[in-house]
Short mmCIF file of C-alpha atoms in Angstrom, two decimals:
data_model
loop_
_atom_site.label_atom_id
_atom_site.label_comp_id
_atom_site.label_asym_id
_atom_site.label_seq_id
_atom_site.Cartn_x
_atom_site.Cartn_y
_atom_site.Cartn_z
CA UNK T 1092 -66.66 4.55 28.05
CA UNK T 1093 -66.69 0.99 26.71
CA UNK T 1094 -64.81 -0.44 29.77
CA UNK T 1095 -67.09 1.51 32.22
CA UNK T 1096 -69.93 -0.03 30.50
CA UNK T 1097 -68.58 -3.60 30.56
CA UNK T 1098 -67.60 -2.57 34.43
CA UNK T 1099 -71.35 -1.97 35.09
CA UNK T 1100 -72.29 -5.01 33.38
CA UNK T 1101 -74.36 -6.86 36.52
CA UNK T 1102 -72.38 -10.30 37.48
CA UNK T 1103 -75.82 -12.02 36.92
CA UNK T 1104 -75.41 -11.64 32.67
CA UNK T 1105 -73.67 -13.39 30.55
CA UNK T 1106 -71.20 -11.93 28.29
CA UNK T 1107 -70.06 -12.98 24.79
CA UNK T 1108 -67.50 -11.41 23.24
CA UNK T 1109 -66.88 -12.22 19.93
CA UNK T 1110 -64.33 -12.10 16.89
CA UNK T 1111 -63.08 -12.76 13.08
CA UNK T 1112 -59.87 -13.10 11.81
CA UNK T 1113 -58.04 -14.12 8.25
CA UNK T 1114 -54.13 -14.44 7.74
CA UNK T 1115 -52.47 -14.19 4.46
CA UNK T 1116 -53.34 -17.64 3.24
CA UNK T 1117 -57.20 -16.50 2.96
CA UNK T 1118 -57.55 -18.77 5.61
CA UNK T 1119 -60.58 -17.98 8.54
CA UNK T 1120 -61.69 -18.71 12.07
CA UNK T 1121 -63.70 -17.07 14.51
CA UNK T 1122 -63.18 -16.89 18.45
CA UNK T 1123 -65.81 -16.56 21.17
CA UNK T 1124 -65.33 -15.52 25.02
CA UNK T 1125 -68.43 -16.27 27.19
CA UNK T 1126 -68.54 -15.47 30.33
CA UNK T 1127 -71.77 -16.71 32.12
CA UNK T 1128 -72.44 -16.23 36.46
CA UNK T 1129 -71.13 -19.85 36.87
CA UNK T 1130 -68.38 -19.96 34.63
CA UNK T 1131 -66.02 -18.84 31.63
CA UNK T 1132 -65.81 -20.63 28.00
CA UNK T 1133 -63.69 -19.92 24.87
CA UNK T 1134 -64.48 -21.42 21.52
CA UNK T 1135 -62.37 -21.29 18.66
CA UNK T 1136 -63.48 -22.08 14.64
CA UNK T 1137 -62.50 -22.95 11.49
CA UNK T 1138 -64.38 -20.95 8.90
CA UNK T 1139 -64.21 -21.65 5.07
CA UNK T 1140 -61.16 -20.50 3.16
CA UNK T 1141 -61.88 -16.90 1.69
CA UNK T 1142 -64.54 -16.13 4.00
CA UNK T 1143 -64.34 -12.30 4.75
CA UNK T 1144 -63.98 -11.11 8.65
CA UNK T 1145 -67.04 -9.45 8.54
CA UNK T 1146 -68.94 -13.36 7.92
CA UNK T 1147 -66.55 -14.39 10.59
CA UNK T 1148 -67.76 -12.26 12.86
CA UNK T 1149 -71.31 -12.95 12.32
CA UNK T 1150 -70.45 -16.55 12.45
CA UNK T 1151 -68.51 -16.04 15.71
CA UNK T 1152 -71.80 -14.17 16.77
CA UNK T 1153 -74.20 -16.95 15.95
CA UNK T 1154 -71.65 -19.77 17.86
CA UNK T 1155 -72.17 -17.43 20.96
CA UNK T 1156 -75.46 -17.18 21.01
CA UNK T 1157 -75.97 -21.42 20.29
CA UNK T 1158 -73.70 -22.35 23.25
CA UNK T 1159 -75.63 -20.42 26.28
CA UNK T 1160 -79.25 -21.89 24.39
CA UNK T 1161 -79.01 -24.12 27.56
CA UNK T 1162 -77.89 -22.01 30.29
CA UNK T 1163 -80.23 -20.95 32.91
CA UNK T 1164 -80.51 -18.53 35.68
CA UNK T 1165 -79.17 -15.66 34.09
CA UNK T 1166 -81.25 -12.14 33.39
CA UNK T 1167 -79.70 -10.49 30.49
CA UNK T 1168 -76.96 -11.46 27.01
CA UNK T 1169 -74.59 -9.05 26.16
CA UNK T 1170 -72.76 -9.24 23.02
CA UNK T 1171 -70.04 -7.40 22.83
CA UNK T 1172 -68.51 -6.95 19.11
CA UNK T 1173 -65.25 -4.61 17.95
CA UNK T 1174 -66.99 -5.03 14.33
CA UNK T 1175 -69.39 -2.27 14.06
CA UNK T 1176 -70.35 -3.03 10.30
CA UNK T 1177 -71.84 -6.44 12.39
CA UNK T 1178 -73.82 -4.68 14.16
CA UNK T 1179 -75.43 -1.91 12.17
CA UNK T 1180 -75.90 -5.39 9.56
CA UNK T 1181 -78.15 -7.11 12.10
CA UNK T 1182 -79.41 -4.26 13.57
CA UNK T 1183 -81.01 -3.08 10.20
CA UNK T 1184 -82.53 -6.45 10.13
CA UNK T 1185 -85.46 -5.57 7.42
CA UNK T 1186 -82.81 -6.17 5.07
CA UNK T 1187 -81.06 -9.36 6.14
CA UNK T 1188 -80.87 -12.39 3.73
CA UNK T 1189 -78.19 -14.20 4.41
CA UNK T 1190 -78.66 -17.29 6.30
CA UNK T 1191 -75.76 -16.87 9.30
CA UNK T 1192 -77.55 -13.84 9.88
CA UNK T 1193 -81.05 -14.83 9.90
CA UNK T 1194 -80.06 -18.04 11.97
CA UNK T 1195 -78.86 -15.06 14.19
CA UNK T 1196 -81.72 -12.74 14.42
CA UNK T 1197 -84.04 -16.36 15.07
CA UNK T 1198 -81.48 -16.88 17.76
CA UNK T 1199 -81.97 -13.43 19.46
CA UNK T 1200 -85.95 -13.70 19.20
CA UNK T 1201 -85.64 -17.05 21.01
CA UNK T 1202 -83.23 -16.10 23.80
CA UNK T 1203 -85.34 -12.75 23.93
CA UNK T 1204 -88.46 -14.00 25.34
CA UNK T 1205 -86.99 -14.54 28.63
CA UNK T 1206 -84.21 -12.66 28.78
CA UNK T 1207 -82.96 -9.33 27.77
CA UNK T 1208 -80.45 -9.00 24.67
CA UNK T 1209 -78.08 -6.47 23.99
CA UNK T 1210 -76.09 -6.15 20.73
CA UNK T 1211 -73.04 -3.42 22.02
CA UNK T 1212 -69.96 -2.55 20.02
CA UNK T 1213 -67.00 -1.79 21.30
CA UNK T 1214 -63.60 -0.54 20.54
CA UNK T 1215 -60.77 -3.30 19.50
CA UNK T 1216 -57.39 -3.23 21.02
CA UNK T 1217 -57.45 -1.11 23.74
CA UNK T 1218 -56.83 -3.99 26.59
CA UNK T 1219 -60.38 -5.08 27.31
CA UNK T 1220 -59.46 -8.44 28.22
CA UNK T 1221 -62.51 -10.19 26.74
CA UNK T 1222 -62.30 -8.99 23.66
CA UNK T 1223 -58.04 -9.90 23.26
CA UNK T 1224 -59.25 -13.26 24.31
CA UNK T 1225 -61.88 -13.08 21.71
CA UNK T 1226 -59.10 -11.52 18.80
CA UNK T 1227 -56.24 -14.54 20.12
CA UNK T 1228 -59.04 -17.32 19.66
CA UNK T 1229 -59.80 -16.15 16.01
CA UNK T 1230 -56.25 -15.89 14.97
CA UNK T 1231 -55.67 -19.44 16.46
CA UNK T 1232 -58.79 -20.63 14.55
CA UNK T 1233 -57.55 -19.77 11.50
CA UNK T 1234 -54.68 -22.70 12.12
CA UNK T 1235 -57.56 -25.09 13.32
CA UNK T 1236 -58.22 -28.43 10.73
CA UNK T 1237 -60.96 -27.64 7.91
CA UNK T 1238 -63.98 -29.15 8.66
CA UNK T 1239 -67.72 -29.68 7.71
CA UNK T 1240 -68.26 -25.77 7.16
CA UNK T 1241 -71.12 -23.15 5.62
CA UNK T 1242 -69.98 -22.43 1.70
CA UNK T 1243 -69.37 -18.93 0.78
CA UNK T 1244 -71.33 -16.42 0.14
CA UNK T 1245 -71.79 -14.97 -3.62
CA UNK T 1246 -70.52 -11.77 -2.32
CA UNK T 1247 -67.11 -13.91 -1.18
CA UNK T 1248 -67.27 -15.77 -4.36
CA UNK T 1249 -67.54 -12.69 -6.17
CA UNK T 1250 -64.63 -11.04 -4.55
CA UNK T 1251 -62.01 -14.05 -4.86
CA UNK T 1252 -62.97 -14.18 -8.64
CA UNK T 1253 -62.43 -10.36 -9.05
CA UNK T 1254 -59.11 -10.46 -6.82
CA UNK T 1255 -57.61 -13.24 -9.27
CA UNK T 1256 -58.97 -10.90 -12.52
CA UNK T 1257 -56.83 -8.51 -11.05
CA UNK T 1258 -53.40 -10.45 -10.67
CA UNK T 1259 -54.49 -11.64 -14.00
CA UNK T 1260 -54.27 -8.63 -15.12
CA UNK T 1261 -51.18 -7.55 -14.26
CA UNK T 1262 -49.02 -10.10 -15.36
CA UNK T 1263 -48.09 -9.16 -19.08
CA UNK T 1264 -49.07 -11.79 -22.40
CA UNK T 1265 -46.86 -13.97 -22.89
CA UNK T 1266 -45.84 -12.53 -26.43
CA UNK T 1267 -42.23 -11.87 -27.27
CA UNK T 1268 -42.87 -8.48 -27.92
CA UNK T 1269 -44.34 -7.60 -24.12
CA UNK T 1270 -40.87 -7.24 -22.51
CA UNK T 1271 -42.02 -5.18 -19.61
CA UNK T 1272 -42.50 -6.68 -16.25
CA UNK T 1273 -45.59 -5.20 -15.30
CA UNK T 1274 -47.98 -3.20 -17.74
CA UNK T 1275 -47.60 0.39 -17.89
CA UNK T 1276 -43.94 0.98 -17.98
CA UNK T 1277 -43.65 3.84 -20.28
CA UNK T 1278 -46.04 5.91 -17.93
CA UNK T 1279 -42.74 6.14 -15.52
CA UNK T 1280 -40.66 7.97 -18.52
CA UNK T 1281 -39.57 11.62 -18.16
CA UNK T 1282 -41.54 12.37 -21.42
CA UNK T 1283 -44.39 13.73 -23.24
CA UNK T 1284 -47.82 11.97 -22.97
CA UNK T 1285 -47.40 11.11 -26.90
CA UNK T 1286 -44.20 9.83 -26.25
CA UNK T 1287 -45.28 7.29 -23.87
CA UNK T 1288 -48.23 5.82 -25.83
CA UNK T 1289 -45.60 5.54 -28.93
CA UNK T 1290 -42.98 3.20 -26.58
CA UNK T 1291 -45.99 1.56 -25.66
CA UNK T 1292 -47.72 1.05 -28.89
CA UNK T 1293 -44.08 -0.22 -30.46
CA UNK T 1294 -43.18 -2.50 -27.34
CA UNK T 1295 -46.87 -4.48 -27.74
CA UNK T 1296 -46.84 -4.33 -31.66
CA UNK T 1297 -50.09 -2.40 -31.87
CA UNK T 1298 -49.29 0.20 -34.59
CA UNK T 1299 -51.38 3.40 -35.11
CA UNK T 1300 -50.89 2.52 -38.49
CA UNK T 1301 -52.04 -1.17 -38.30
CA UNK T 1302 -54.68 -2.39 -40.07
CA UNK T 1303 -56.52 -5.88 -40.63
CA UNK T 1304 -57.51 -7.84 -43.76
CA UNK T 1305 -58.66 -10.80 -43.36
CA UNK T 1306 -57.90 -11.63 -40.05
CA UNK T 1307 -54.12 -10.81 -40.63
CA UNK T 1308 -52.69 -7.51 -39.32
CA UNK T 1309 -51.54 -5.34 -42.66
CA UNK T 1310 -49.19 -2.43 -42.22
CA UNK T 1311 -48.82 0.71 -45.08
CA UNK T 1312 -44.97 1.37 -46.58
CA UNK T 1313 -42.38 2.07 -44.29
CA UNK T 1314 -41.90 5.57 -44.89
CA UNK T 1315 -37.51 5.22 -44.49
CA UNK T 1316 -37.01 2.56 -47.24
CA UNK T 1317 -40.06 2.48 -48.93
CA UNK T 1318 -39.44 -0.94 -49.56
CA UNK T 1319 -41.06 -3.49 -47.36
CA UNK T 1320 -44.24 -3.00 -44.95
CA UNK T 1321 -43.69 -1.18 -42.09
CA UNK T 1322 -43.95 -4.17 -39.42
CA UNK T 1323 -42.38 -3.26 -36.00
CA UNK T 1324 -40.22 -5.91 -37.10
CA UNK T 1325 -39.02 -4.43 -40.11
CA UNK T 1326 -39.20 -1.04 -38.74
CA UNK T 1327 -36.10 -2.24 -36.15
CA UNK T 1328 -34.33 -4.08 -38.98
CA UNK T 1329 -34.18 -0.73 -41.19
CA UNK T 1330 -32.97 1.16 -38.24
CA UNK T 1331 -30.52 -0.91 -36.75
CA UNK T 1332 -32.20 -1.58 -33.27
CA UNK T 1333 -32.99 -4.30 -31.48
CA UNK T 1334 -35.92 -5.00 -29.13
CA UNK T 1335 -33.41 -4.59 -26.17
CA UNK T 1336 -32.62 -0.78 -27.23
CA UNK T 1337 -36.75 0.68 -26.48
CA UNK T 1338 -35.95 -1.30 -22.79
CA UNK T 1339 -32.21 -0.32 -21.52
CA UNK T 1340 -32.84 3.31 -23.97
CA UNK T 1341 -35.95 4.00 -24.73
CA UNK T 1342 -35.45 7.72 -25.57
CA UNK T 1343 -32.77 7.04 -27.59
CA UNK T 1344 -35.08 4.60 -29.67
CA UNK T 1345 -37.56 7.40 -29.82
CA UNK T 1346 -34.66 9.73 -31.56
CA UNK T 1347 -34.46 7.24 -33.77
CA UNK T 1348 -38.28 6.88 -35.03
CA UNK T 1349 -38.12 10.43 -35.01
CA UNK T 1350 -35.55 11.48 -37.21
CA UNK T 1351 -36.54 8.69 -39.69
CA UNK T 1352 -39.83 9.81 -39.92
CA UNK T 1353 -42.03 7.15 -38.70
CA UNK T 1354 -43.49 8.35 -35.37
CA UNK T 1355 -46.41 8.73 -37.23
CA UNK T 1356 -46.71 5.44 -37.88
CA UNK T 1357 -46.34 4.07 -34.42
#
């Protein structure tokens, strides 16, 4: 359907076929494919680092529709987009704050009052050759020198600062006691529930049984010697076990808190 439409597309419009891209390194560009009755141009860009695909298309849009603001003797614009949330964005355009697409939608109203505008989606990858054009120019914009460019969005902003929360989050404290290499090792154990949150309890040092007083952790009697406080510490030196034992044998270890009587305790 969407190449029979571009097929009936009259030779007297002008086409603009648009695209976003982003590659691993969170680096953007957008690529545009116009083709007007007298010729064919392709336009690649540079967006800012981080900027989503969905901005680059809108961006990519926006290009379009600035370099045909001088063409003449044409009767209708076609812009033909694989992004559909792009679309449905500017076409609910009561909403629209952002400034690429209100510099869009002033765009539109300008080339609309001589000349008919349609906003079309179509489908991505399936060999319509203005639209691959479109997808390689993006892809190479992404390589293109960083220029002069728009700043982010807050919604970008947003999202880089909650992406780097996240690998913050997963990379364990620094403490000698966090051995594991990502959080959340215990949960992979062939054991109870209560099980798990003991090895994990006893591998970050946060005892059940720990208390504060004074700013300074305070533990109760260990219940084996009844002799010292019942620090993890001391609870390895009165059985015998070293840190190493609750990572190469951690069900072992759990024997061993066990049959001594401090799972409690932990």
């Amino acid at each position: 359907m969407a190449l029979q439409l571009i097929n009936e597309i009259p030779g007297v419009d002008i086409q603009i076929y648009t695209d976003g891209s982003k590659n691993e390194e969170n680096q953007s560009g957008s690529g545009i494919y116009i083709k007007t009755p007298r010729e064919v141009r392709k336009i690649k860009l540079r967006n800012p680092d981080n900027c989503s695909v969905f901005r680059s298309e809108l961006l990519a849009i926006e290009a379009g529709l600035e370099a045909i603001l001088n063409e003449n003797n044409y009767r209708a614009v076609w812009i033909l987009s694989d992004s559909r949330s792009s679309i449905q964005h500017l076409k609910d355009w009561n909403n629209v704050g952002d400034r690429t697409s209100i510099s869009i939608l002033k765009l539109l109203r300008h080339i609309g009052v001589d000349h008919e505008v349609h906003l079309q989606w179509i489908p991505s990858h399936v060999d319509i050759y203005g639209n691959e054009v479109a997808d390689n120019l993006a892809k190479q914009g992404t390589a293109e020198p960083l220029c002069s460019t728009p700043s982010l969005t807050f919604d970008e902003i947003y999202s880089i600062r909650k992406n780097k929360d996240l690998k913050t989050w997963r990379v364990p404290p620094s403490h000698d006691w966090y051995k594991r290499s990502s959080p959340g090792g215990s949960i992979g154990l062939s054991c109870h529930r209560a099980d798990q949150t003991t090895l994990s309890r006893f591998v970050s040092g946060h005892l059940r049984s720990c208390s504060f007083s004074h700013g300074n952790k305070v533990f109760p009697v260990c219940a084996k010697c009844g002799v010292a406080s019942a620090s993890p510490e001391h609870i390895l030196s009165c059985l015998r076990l070293s840190r190493e034992t609750f990572e190469t044998d951690p069900l072992l270890a759990l024997d061993f808190l066990r049959v001594s009587g401090l799972m409690d305790g932990v």
